[in-house]
mmCIF file of C-alpha atoms in Angstrom:
data_model
loop_
_atom_site.group_PDB
_atom_site.id
_atom_site.type_symbol
_atom_site.label_atom_id
_atom_site.label_comp_id
_atom_site.label_asym_id
_atom_site.label_seq_id
_atom_site.Cartn_x
_atom_site.Cartn_y
_atom_site.Cartn_z
ATOM 1 C CA UNK A 540 0.019 -0.002 -0.040
ATOM 2 C CA UNK A 541 1.309 3.447 -0.923
ATOM 3 C CA UNK A 542 1.394 6.441 1.451
ATOM 4 C CA UNK A 543 -1.403 7.964 -0.482
ATOM 5 C CA UNK A 544 -3.967 5.263 0.116
ATOM 6 C CA UNK A 545 -6.343 5.109 3.081
ATOM 7 C CA UNK A 546 -4.634 7.243 5.608
ATOM 8 C CA UNK A 547 -6.316 7.566 8.957
ATOM 9 C CA UNK A 548 -6.334 9.308 11.287
ATOM 10 C CA UNK A 549 -3.328 11.486 10.478
ATOM 11 C CA UNK A 550 -4.075 11.988 6.780
ATOM 12 C CA UNK A 551 -6.937 14.240 7.856
ATOM 13 C CA UNK A 552 -4.514 16.447 9.804
ATOM 14 C CA UNK A 553 -2.714 17.628 6.726
ATOM 15 C CA UNK A 554 -5.817 18.389 4.609
ATOM 16 C CA UNK A 555 -6.359 21.746 6.271
ATOM 17 C CA UNK A 556 -2.932 22.861 5.046
ATOM 18 C CA UNK A 557 -2.561 20.830 1.844
ATOM 19 C CA UNK A 558 -5.287 22.621 -0.110
ATOM 20 C CA UNK A 559 -4.065 26.022 1.001
ATOM 21 C CA UNK A 560 -0.310 25.779 1.373
ATOM 22 C CA UNK A 561 0.019 26.134 -2.349
ATOM 23 C CA UNK A 562 3.502 27.356 -3.113
ATOM 24 C CA UNK A 563 4.915 25.777 0.104
ATOM 25 C CA UNK A 564 3.733 22.343 -0.978
ATOM 26 C CA UNK A 565 5.829 22.811 -4.181
ATOM 27 C CA UNK A 566 8.763 24.192 -2.285
ATOM 28 C CA UNK A 567 8.358 27.954 -2.921
ATOM 29 C CA UNK A 568 9.306 30.237 -0.155
ATOM 30 C CA UNK A 569 6.111 32.338 -0.273
ATOM 31 C CA UNK A 570 3.714 31.693 2.537
ATOM 32 C CA UNK A 571 0.119 31.996 1.415
ATOM 33 C CA UNK A 572 -2.321 33.798 3.746
ATOM 34 C CA UNK A 573 -4.686 30.835 4.156
ATOM 35 C CA UNK A 574 -1.762 28.530 5.056
ATOM 36 C CA UNK A 575 -0.502 31.044 7.502
ATOM 37 C CA UNK A 576 -3.890 31.316 9.102
ATOM 38 C CA UNK A 577 -4.132 27.547 9.420
ATOM 39 C CA UNK A 578 -0.681 27.294 10.889
ATOM 40 C CA UNK A 579 -1.158 30.122 13.364
ATOM 41 C CA UNK A 580 -4.498 28.729 14.575
ATOM 42 C CA UNK A 581 -3.029 25.278 15.001
ATOM 43 C CA UNK A 582 0.175 26.437 16.711
ATOM 44 C CA UNK A 583 -1.762 28.690 19.073
ATOM 45 C CA UNK A 584 -4.087 25.809 20.061
ATOM 46 C CA UNK A 585 -1.279 23.316 20.382
ATOM 47 C CA UNK A 586 0.286 24.499 23.597
ATOM 48 C CA UNK A 587 0.096 27.040 26.372
ATOM 49 C CA UNK A 588 2.481 29.856 25.792
ATOM 50 C CA UNK A 589 5.440 29.489 28.100
ATOM 51 C CA UNK A 590 6.327 31.899 30.820
ATOM 52 C CA UNK A 591 9.604 33.744 30.908
ATOM 53 C CA UNK A 592 12.178 34.553 28.259
ATOM 54 C CA UNK A 593 14.092 32.601 25.736
ATOM 55 C CA UNK A 594 13.180 28.922 25.486
ATOM 56 C CA UNK A 595 10.897 29.237 28.500
ATOM 57 C CA UNK A 596 8.595 31.392 26.293
ATOM 58 C CA UNK A 597 7.892 28.585 23.888
ATOM 59 C CA UNK A 598 4.525 26.862 23.858
ATOM 60 C CA UNK A 599 4.307 23.721 25.957
ATOM 61 C CA UNK A 600 4.193 21.107 24.588
ATOM 62 C CA UNK A 601 6.765 22.358 22.017
ATOM 63 C CA UNK A 602 6.498 20.689 18.581
ATOM 64 C CA UNK A 603 9.898 20.296 17.008
ATOM 65 C CA UNK A 604 9.948 19.487 13.253
ATOM 66 C CA UNK A 605 12.294 16.497 13.056
ATOM 67 C CA UNK A 606 14.594 17.222 10.066
ATOM 68 C CA UNK A 607 11.887 19.534 8.943
ATOM 69 C CA UNK A 608 8.515 18.118 7.936
ATOM 70 C CA UNK A 609 10.336 14.895 6.966
ATOM 71 C CA UNK A 610 7.053 12.897 6.898
ATOM 72 C CA UNK A 611 6.049 14.932 3.827
ATOM 73 C CA UNK A 612 9.239 16.183 2.158
ATOM 74 C CA UNK A 613 12.811 14.904 1.789
ATOM 75 C CA UNK A 614 14.566 15.577 5.042
ATOM 76 C CA UNK A 615 16.988 18.462 5.655
ATOM 77 C CA UNK A 616 15.898 20.474 2.649
ATOM 78 C CA UNK A 617 14.684 24.039 2.540
ATOM 79 C CA UNK A 618 11.488 22.579 1.309
ATOM 80 C CA UNK A 619 11.099 20.382 4.331
ATOM 81 C CA UNK A 620 11.983 23.237 6.718
ATOM 82 C CA UNK A 621 9.580 25.577 4.990
ATOM 83 C CA UNK A 622 6.689 23.187 4.968
ATOM 84 C CA UNK A 623 7.176 22.437 8.674
ATOM 85 C CA UNK A 624 7.071 26.194 9.393
ATOM 86 C CA UNK A 625 3.982 26.623 7.261
ATOM 87 C CA UNK A 626 2.288 23.758 9.217
ATOM 88 C CA UNK A 627 2.923 25.590 12.417
ATOM 89 C CA UNK A 628 5.901 23.777 14.046
ATOM 90 C CA UNK A 629 7.372 25.830 16.890
ATOM 91 C CA UNK A 630 11.008 24.746 16.267
ATOM 92 C CA UNK A 631 12.759 23.344 13.138
ATOM 93 C CA UNK A 632 15.612 20.897 13.520
ATOM 94 C CA UNK A 633 18.960 20.802 11.660
ATOM 95 C CA UNK A 634 21.655 18.127 11.818
ATOM 96 C CA UNK A 635 25.202 19.376 10.978
ATOM 97 C CA UNK A 636 28.061 17.724 9.236
ATOM 98 C CA UNK A 637 31.115 19.328 7.576
ATOM 99 C CA UNK A 638 32.411 19.485 3.934
ATOM 100 C CA UNK A 639 36.122 18.889 3.002
ATOM 101 C CA UNK A 640 36.653 22.603 3.007
ATOM 102 C CA UNK A 641 34.981 23.219 6.439
ATOM 103 C CA UNK A 642 31.540 24.353 5.636
ATOM 104 C CA UNK A 643 28.646 23.061 7.814
ATOM 105 C CA UNK A 644 25.841 21.491 5.808
ATOM 106 C CA UNK A 645 22.546 19.981 6.819
ATOM 107 C CA UNK A 646 22.409 16.195 6.620
ATOM 108 C CA UNK A 647 21.449 13.578 9.190
ATOM 109 C CA UNK A 648 24.623 11.629 8.316
ATOM 110 C CA UNK A 649 27.833 12.374 6.652
ATOM 111 C CA UNK A 650 27.016 9.336 4.537
ATOM 112 C CA UNK A 651 24.955 10.841 1.690
ATOM 113 C CA UNK A 652 24.385 7.762 -0.344
ATOM 114 C CA UNK A 653 20.691 7.402 0.616
ATOM 115 C CA UNK A 654 19.776 11.111 0.846
ATOM 116 C CA UNK A 655 21.219 12.487 -2.436
ATOM 117 C CA UNK A 656 21.620 11.489 -6.079
ATOM 118 C CA UNK A 657 25.456 11.167 -5.639
ATOM 119 C CA UNK A 658 25.349 7.570 -7.046
ATOM 120 C CA UNK A 659 24.123 9.043 -10.390
ATOM 121 C CA UNK A 660 27.166 11.269 -10.835
ATOM 122 C CA UNK A 661 29.865 9.388 -12.619
ATOM 123 C CA UNK A 662 32.393 12.097 -11.828
ATOM 124 C CA UNK A 663 32.166 11.051 -8.175
ATOM 125 C CA UNK A 664 32.203 7.332 -8.644
ATOM 126 C CA UNK A 665 35.766 7.077 -7.313
ATOM 127 C CA UNK A 666 34.721 8.823 -4.099
ATOM 128 C CA UNK A 667 32.773 5.710 -2.967
ATOM 129 C CA UNK A 668 34.576 4.262 0.028
ATOM 130 C CA UNK A 669 34.262 2.377 3.302
ATOM 131 C CA UNK A 670 34.710 4.215 6.583
ATOM 132 C CA UNK A 671 34.359 3.456 10.238
ATOM 133 C CA UNK A 672 32.164 6.144 11.903
ATOM 134 C CA UNK A 673 31.686 5.754 15.647
ATOM 135 C CA UNK A 674 32.665 2.119 15.467
ATOM 136 C CA UNK A 675 30.364 1.213 12.693
ATOM 137 C CA UNK A 676 31.420 0.427 9.114
ATOM 138 C CA UNK A 677 29.707 2.257 6.238
ATOM 139 C CA UNK A 678 30.197 2.152 2.476
ATOM 140 C CA UNK A 679 29.132 5.029 0.439
ATOM 141 C CA UNK A 680 29.939 8.715 -0.232
ATOM 142 C CA UNK A 681 30.680 11.077 2.691
ATOM 143 C CA UNK A 682 30.429 14.902 2.996
ATOM 144 C CA UNK A 683 33.926 15.219 4.285
ATOM 145 C CA UNK A 684 35.274 14.062 0.951
ATOM 146 C CA UNK A 685 33.563 16.778 -0.996
ATOM 147 C CA UNK A 686 34.026 20.526 -1.243
ATOM 148 C CA UNK A 687 30.918 22.604 -0.754
ATOM 149 C CA UNK A 688 30.936 23.506 -4.476
ATOM 150 C CA UNK A 689 30.835 19.761 -5.295
ATOM 151 C CA UNK A 690 28.060 19.022 -2.866
ATOM 152 C CA UNK A 691 25.991 21.843 -4.500
ATOM 153 C CA UNK A 692 25.939 19.879 -7.735
ATOM 154 C CA UNK A 693 23.943 17.153 -5.966
ATOM 155 C CA UNK A 694 20.218 17.089 -5.266
ATOM 156 C CA UNK A 695 18.377 15.718 -2.241
ATOM 157 C CA UNK A 696 16.112 12.758 -2.283
ATOM 158 C CA UNK A 697 13.777 10.785 0.059
ATOM 159 C CA UNK A 698 15.720 8.599 2.495
ATOM 160 C CA UNK A 699 13.096 5.913 2.957
ATOM 161 C CA UNK A 700 11.186 5.715 -0.341
ATOM 162 C CA UNK A 701 9.647 2.357 0.449
ATOM 163 C CA UNK A 702 7.874 3.883 3.394
ATOM 164 C CA UNK A 703 7.265 7.382 2.169
ATOM 165 C CA UNK A 704 6.583 6.864 -1.526
ATOM 166 C CA UNK A 705 4.801 10.150 -2.015
ATOM 167 C CA UNK A 706 7.882 12.027 -0.822
ATOM 168 C CA UNK A 707 9.792 10.734 -3.895
ATOM 169 C CA UNK A 708 7.736 13.288 -5.928
ATOM 170 C CA UNK A 709 10.180 15.898 -4.621
ATOM 171 C CA UNK A 710 13.404 13.942 -5.382
ATOM 172 C CA UNK A 711 15.807 16.285 -7.052
ATOM 173 C CA UNK A 712 13.920 19.444 -6.249
ATOM 174 C CA UNK A 713 16.234 20.835 -3.509
ATOM 175 C CA UNK A 714 19.959 20.921 -3.004
ATOM 176 C CA UNK A 715 21.846 20.339 0.191
ATOM 177 C CA UNK A 716 21.647 23.543 2.343
ATOM 178 C CA UNK A 717 24.422 24.979 4.291
ATOM 179 C CA UNK A 718 23.637 25.902 7.907
ATOM 180 C CA UNK A 719 24.350 29.591 7.011
ATOM 181 C CA UNK A 720 21.739 29.334 4.306
ATOM 182 C CA UNK A 721 19.262 28.023 6.931
ATOM 183 C CA UNK A 722 20.112 31.001 9.298
ATOM 184 C CA UNK A 723 19.455 33.456 6.450
ATOM 185 C CA UNK A 724 16.240 31.658 5.650
ATOM 186 C CA UNK A 725 15.217 31.827 9.337
ATOM 187 C CA UNK A 726 15.955 35.570 9.409
ATOM 188 C CA UNK A 727 13.825 36.121 6.282
ATOM 189 C CA UNK A 728 10.874 34.015 7.608
ATOM 190 C CA UNK A 729 11.152 35.827 10.963
ATOM 191 C CA UNK A 730 10.731 39.162 9.297
ATOM 192 C CA UNK A 731 7.905 37.900 7.160
ATOM 193 C CA UNK A 732 6.020 36.388 10.158
ATOM 194 C CA UNK A 733 6.840 39.045 12.774
ATOM 195 C CA UNK A 734 8.353 36.522 15.102
ATOM 196 C CA UNK A 735 11.518 34.552 15.717
ATOM 197 C CA UNK A 736 12.022 31.266 13.904
ATOM 198 C CA UNK A 737 13.407 28.720 16.383
ATOM 199 C CA UNK A 738 16.065 26.171 15.313
ATOM 200 C CA UNK A 739 17.199 22.955 17.042
ATOM 201 C CA UNK A 740 20.708 22.222 15.857
ATOM 202 C CA UNK A 741 22.578 19.006 16.308
ATOM 203 C CA UNK A 742 26.398 18.389 15.982
ATOM 204 C CA UNK A 743 26.646 14.878 14.349
ATOM 205 C CA UNK A 744 29.650 12.575 15.192
ATOM 206 C CA UNK A 745 31.645 15.479 16.691
ATOM 207 C CA UNK A 746 34.502 13.312 18.037
ATOM 208 C CA UNK A 747 34.854 11.661 14.631
ATOM 209 C CA UNK A 748 35.059 14.928 12.785
ATOM 210 C CA UNK A 749 37.405 16.487 15.354
ATOM 211 C CA UNK A 750 39.879 13.634 14.683
ATOM 212 C CA UNK A 751 39.774 14.654 11.040
ATOM 213 C CA UNK A 752 40.534 18.323 11.871
ATOM 214 C CA UNK A 753 37.005 19.349 11.121
ATOM 215 C CA UNK A 754 35.779 20.260 14.557
ATOM 216 C CA UNK A 755 32.083 21.259 14.522
ATOM 217 C CA UNK A 756 31.618 23.365 17.641
ATOM 218 C CA UNK A 757 33.908 26.239 16.744
ATOM 219 C CA UNK A 758 32.500 26.565 13.290
ATOM 220 C CA UNK A 759 28.935 26.422 14.680
ATOM 221 C CA UNK A 760 29.696 29.012 17.381
ATOM 222 C CA UNK A 761 31.215 31.386 14.778
ATOM 223 C CA UNK A 762 27.994 31.279 12.727
ATOM 224 C CA UNK A 763 25.829 31.696 15.802
ATOM 225 C CA UNK A 764 27.725 34.742 16.744
ATOM 226 C CA UNK A 765 27.575 36.121 13.239
ATOM 227 C CA UNK A 766 23.760 35.774 13.194
ATOM 228 C CA UNK A 767 23.068 36.839 16.763
ATOM 229 C CA UNK A 768 22.045 33.429 18.056
ATOM 230 C CA UNK A 769 24.746 32.982 20.651
ATOM 231 C CA UNK A 770 23.018 34.314 23.669
ATOM 232 C CA UNK A 771 21.029 32.573 26.451
ATOM 233 C CA UNK A 772 17.692 33.906 25.159
ATOM 234 C CA UNK A 773 18.551 33.251 21.436
ATOM 235 C CA UNK A 774 15.947 31.284 19.473
ATOM 236 C CA UNK A 775 18.025 28.181 19.112
ATOM 237 C CA UNK A 776 18.799 24.947 20.885
ATOM 238 C CA UNK A 777 22.149 23.183 20.472
ATOM 239 C CA UNK A 778 22.076 19.426 20.899
ATOM 240 C CA UNK A 779 24.325 16.428 20.633
ATOM 241 C CA UNK A 780 24.520 12.722 21.572
ATOM 242 C CA UNK A 781 28.004 13.433 22.819
ATOM 243 C CA UNK A 782 28.046 15.270 26.188
ATOM 244 C CA UNK A 783 31.516 16.566 25.583
ATOM 245 C CA UNK A 784 30.339 18.334 22.390
ATOM 246 C CA UNK A 785 27.580 20.027 24.533
ATOM 247 C CA UNK A 786 30.215 21.018 27.154
ATOM 248 C CA UNK A 787 32.482 22.388 24.425
ATOM 249 C CA UNK A 788 29.590 24.573 23.090
ATOM 250 C CA UNK A 789 28.851 25.778 26.629
ATOM 251 C CA UNK A 790 32.301 27.342 26.620
ATOM 252 C CA UNK A 791 31.797 29.050 23.292
ATOM 253 C CA UNK A 792 28.255 30.451 23.382
ATOM 254 C CA UNK A 793 25.417 30.900 25.869
ATOM 255 C CA UNK A 794 22.660 29.414 23.624
ATOM 256 C CA UNK A 795 20.494 26.853 25.378
ATOM 257 C CA UNK A 796 21.788 23.331 25.196
ATOM 258 C CA UNK A 797 20.236 19.765 25.036
ATOM 259 C CA UNK A 798 21.960 16.385 25.689
ATOM 260 C CA UNK A 799 20.475 13.629 23.458
ATOM 261 C CA UNK A 800 20.029 10.235 25.017
ATOM 262 C CA UNK A 801 19.618 7.005 23.117
ATOM 263 C CA UNK A 802 18.900 3.467 24.471
ATOM 264 C CA UNK A 803 19.544 2.854 28.178
ATOM 265 C CA UNK A 804 22.235 0.291 27.616
ATOM 266 C CA UNK A 805 24.087 2.474 24.997
ATOM 267 C CA UNK A 806 27.136 4.646 25.651
ATOM 268 C CA UNK A 807 27.761 8.069 24.057
ATOM 269 C CA UNK A 808 30.622 7.647 21.534
ATOM 270 C CA UNK A 809 32.801 10.181 23.322
ATOM 271 C CA UNK A 810 32.435 8.043 26.506
ATOM 272 C CA UNK A 811 33.540 5.045 24.508
ATOM 273 C CA UNK A 812 36.607 6.879 23.117
ATOM 274 C CA UNK A 813 37.582 8.248 26.485
ATOM 275 C CA UNK A 814 37.073 4.933 28.391
ATOM 276 C CA UNK A 815 34.205 6.337 30.445
ATOM 277 C CA UNK A 816 32.219 3.381 31.602
ATOM 278 C CA UNK A 817 28.915 5.200 32.039
ATOM 279 C CA UNK A 818 25.828 4.268 29.992
ATOM 280 C CA UNK A 819 22.691 6.270 29.208
ATOM 281 C CA UNK A 820 21.040 4.389 32.100
ATOM 282 C CA UNK A 821 23.619 6.143 34.404
ATOM 283 C CA UNK A 822 22.882 9.508 32.856
ATOM 284 C CA UNK A 823 19.137 9.345 33.520
ATOM 285 C CA UNK A 824 19.584 8.682 37.289
ATOM 286 C CA UNK A 825 19.131 11.792 39.574
ATOM 287 C CA UNK A 826 22.960 11.913 39.914
ATOM 288 C CA UNK A 827 23.411 11.736 36.056
ATOM 289 C CA UNK A 828 20.841 14.406 35.535
ATOM 290 C CA UNK A 829 22.439 16.625 38.063
ATOM 291 C CA UNK A 830 25.646 16.303 36.130
ATOM 292 C CA UNK A 831 23.987 17.192 32.806
ATOM 293 C CA UNK A 832 22.235 20.159 34.464
ATOM 294 C CA UNK A 833 25.672 21.653 35.267
ATOM 295 C CA UNK A 834 26.208 22.415 31.554
ATOM 296 C CA UNK A 835 22.893 21.965 29.728
ATOM 297 C CA UNK A 836 19.277 23.151 29.984
ATOM 298 C CA UNK A 837 17.585 20.052 28.698
ATOM 299 C CA UNK A 838 17.714 16.485 27.612
ATOM 300 C CA UNK A 839 16.438 14.803 24.374
ATOM 301 C CA UNK A 840 15.729 11.202 25.308
ATOM 302 C CA UNK A 841 14.359 8.537 23.126
ATOM 303 C CA UNK A 842 10.636 8.131 23.728
ATOM 304 C CA UNK A 843 11.368 4.583 25.148
ATOM 305 C CA UNK A 844 13.172 6.249 28.079
ATOM 306 C CA UNK A 845 9.962 8.082 28.932
ATOM 307 C CA UNK A 846 7.596 5.114 28.425
ATOM 308 C CA UNK A 847 9.355 1.783 27.896
ATOM 309 C CA UNK A 848 7.826 -0.822 25.550
ATOM 310 C CA UNK A 849 7.307 -4.392 26.658
ATOM 311 C CA UNK A 850 8.472 -7.558 24.872
ATOM 312 C CA UNK A 851 5.508 -7.255 22.462
ATOM 313 C CA UNK A 852 6.194 -3.663 21.608
ATOM 314 C CA UNK A 853 3.357 -2.159 23.642
ATOM 315 C CA UNK A 854 3.643 0.820 25.885
ATOM 316 C CA UNK A 855 4.360 -0.052 29.546
ATOM 317 C CA UNK A 856 4.554 2.108 32.660
ATOM 318 C CA UNK A 857 6.124 5.563 32.450
ATOM 319 C CA UNK A 858 9.479 5.863 34.161
ATOM 320 C CA UNK A 859 10.352 8.635 36.600
ATOM 321 C CA UNK A 860 12.496 10.410 34.059
ATOM 322 C CA UNK A 861 10.193 13.366 33.554
ATOM 323 C CA UNK A 862 9.917 14.044 37.296
ATOM 324 C CA UNK A 863 13.559 13.521 37.876
ATOM 325 C CA UNK A 864 14.660 15.829 35.063
ATOM 326 C CA UNK A 865 12.271 18.613 35.967
ATOM 327 C CA UNK A 866 13.604 18.391 39.555
ATOM 328 C CA UNK A 867 16.930 19.386 38.122
ATOM 329 C CA UNK A 868 15.447 22.207 36.115
ATOM 330 C CA UNK A 869 15.891 20.339 32.831
ATOM 331 C CA UNK A 870 13.303 20.415 29.997
ATOM 332 C CA UNK A 871 12.623 17.278 28.010
ATOM 333 C CA UNK A 872 12.434 17.057 24.245
ATOM 334 C CA UNK A 873 12.001 13.373 23.439
ATOM 335 C CA UNK A 874 12.324 11.877 19.920
ATOM 336 C CA UNK A 875 10.731 10.814 17.493
ATOM 337 C CA UNK A 876 7.027 10.723 16.856
ATOM 338 C CA UNK A 877 6.168 9.344 13.445
ATOM 339 C CA UNK A 878 2.662 8.408 12.023
ATOM 340 C CA UNK A 879 3.520 5.108 10.285
ATOM 341 C CA UNK A 880 2.695 1.794 11.949
ATOM 342 C CA UNK A 881 6.295 0.665 11.667
ATOM 343 C CA UNK A 882 7.305 3.423 14.080
ATOM 344 C CA UNK A 883 4.417 3.230 16.552
ATOM 345 C CA UNK A 884 4.059 1.149 19.738
ATOM 346 C CA UNK A 885 2.250 -2.103 18.918
ATOM 347 C CA UNK A 886 -0.924 -1.090 20.778
ATOM 348 C CA UNK A 887 -1.347 1.984 18.437
ATOM 349 C CA UNK A 888 -0.773 0.244 15.025
ATOM 350 C CA UNK A 889 -3.830 -0.188 12.907
ATOM 351 C CA UNK A 890 -3.917 -2.870 10.170
ATOM 352 C CA UNK A 891 -1.134 -4.973 8.857
ATOM 353 C CA UNK A 892 0.584 -2.501 6.442
ATOM 354 C CA UNK A 893 3.679 -1.093 8.183
ATOM 355 C CA UNK A 894 3.642 2.040 6.018
ATOM 356 C CA UNK A 895 0.013 2.926 6.727
ATOM 357 C CA UNK A 896 -0.705 5.466 9.387
ATOM 358 C CA UNK A 897 -1.756 4.055 12.772
ATOM 359 C CA UNK A 898 -3.254 5.726 15.832
ATOM 360 C CA UNK A 899 -0.590 8.477 16.107
ATOM 361 C CA UNK A 900 -2.890 10.627 18.216
ATOM 362 C CA UNK A 901 -3.395 7.888 20.812
ATOM 363 C CA UNK A 902 0.272 7.358 21.123
ATOM 364 C CA UNK A 903 1.007 11.062 21.350
ATOM 365 C CA UNK A 904 -1.660 11.431 24.044
ATOM 366 C CA UNK A 905 0.101 8.809 26.226
ATOM 367 C CA UNK A 906 3.513 10.465 25.702
ATOM 368 C CA UNK A 907 2.345 14.001 26.297
ATOM 369 C CA UNK A 908 0.431 12.935 29.446
ATOM 370 C CA UNK A 909 3.838 12.229 31.122
ATOM 371 C CA UNK A 910 4.531 15.969 31.211
ATOM 372 C CA UNK A 911 7.257 16.149 28.617
ATOM 373 C CA UNK A 912 7.956 19.726 27.485
ATOM 374 C CA UNK A 913 7.942 18.982 23.763
ATOM 375 C CA UNK A 914 8.431 16.266 21.174
ATOM 376 C CA UNK A 915 10.282 15.770 17.972
ATOM 377 C CA UNK A 916 7.991 14.832 15.101
ATOM 378 C CA UNK A 917 8.243 13.914 11.478
ATOM 379 C CA UNK A 918 4.590 15.004 11.165
ATOM 380 C CA UNK A 919 4.398 18.277 12.993
ATOM 381 C CA UNK A 920 0.656 18.965 12.065
ATOM 382 C CA UNK A 921 -0.188 15.699 13.791
ATOM 383 C CA UNK A 922 1.813 16.595 16.911
ATOM 384 C CA UNK A 923 0.308 20.073 16.994
ATOM 385 C CA UNK A 924 -3.283 18.708 16.996
ATOM 386 C CA UNK A 925 -2.398 16.175 19.662
ATOM 387 C CA UNK A 926 -0.866 18.939 21.778
ATOM 388 C CA UNK A 927 -4.009 20.936 21.301
ATOM 389 C CA UNK A 928 -6.076 17.984 22.507
ATOM 390 C CA UNK A 929 -3.942 17.623 25.659
ATOM 391 C CA UNK A 930 -3.940 21.387 26.597
ATOM 392 C CA UNK A 931 -7.717 21.644 25.936
ATOM 393 C CA UNK A 932 -8.552 18.719 28.265
#
C-alpha cells in the first residue's frame, strides 16, 4: 500500500494545510495567507504559551519538526523546513556535518548515499569508499570528501522511499543547504512572520570529525555569533549525543543546550573513546541528571526512556525520568514521533501495512500525558493537533 492510500487518522490532519499551502507544497518560499492562518491557529491551540524569556517562552508542549517536515518532504531540505514552518511547528531541527573545506551542511549523516543523487554522478564514482564512523562500518559517499561546490551539484532525495513513496515526488527538487543558508532563511521568515524562527541544531559525530581536523563546535559558534544566536535567550537549541560536544559549546556560546540520550544500555561515543564506563542508564539517574544540568538546559531522550515498551512492543509504565529531570530544572524534548505503523508502539498500530498510518494521536496522548515539554515529530501537524487535544482537556 502506498502512502497515498487510506490514511487515517493523520491523513486528515494535513488536509487543512494541503489545499491552502500552495507554493509551500511545491517548495516555494512564499507563505500563502490561508496557510499562515491555518498554521497560526493550529500552533496557538497546540500549547500554552510558556512563561519567561528565551526557550521558556515557547508553547508547551513544544512541537519540534524533526529534520523539517520529513514525513512529507525529503529531510533536511529548505522545502522540508519551509513546509514544517507553514504547518505551524514551533522549532525546526537541523543536523550538521562538515564538508572537506570546512562548511557546515544540513544532513542527518555524513554518508549521503541514501539522501542524495550522488550515485548518479559518474564524476564522483571514485569517491565511494568504506569508513568506520563511531565504531560502525559504512560504505558510500561522505560529505567530508567533497567541497561545498561539489556538494552543491547534488540534489536531495527521500531517505526511505519504500515507506514514504509520496515524498519521492520531490526527489531532485532541492539541493543540500548549508547551515548559514538556513540561518538566512530563518531571518527572512522571521521578518515575514513578525516572530522569531526557532532552530534545534545537532552536532553529528563530533569526536569523529574533530579527529579529522573538522571540529564542529567552533564553526557552529562562529555562525551563531555572526547571526546573533549565541545568547542565552537566542531562538536556538544546541544538541548532541556526545556530552563533551555540549560541554564544548557551553564554553563558546550561551545558547540553550540539550543532551540527546539513546537506548538505556548504550554509551555516548565520546564516552567509549575516553574509556568512560557510564551508559545512558547512568545519565538518567538523579545523579546523572544533576551532572547534565551543570552544563545543559535540557535532555532529548528517546521516547522509550519516557515510556518503555514491553516484549510485545506495547507501551508499559512511564519511568520517573520526567519528574527527575524537572527536579533538576531540565526540560525534556524526546524523539521521535512518526505516524506510520512501523514506528508506533504495537498497541497503536492499525492494520497490517507497516507503511500505513496508525493511531498516532493515541500514542502522542500517552507520551504528552507524562509531562514532557515537547516532542520531535516527522509530522508536525499531527503533533500540533495532539498537543491541542492535551492542553484543551
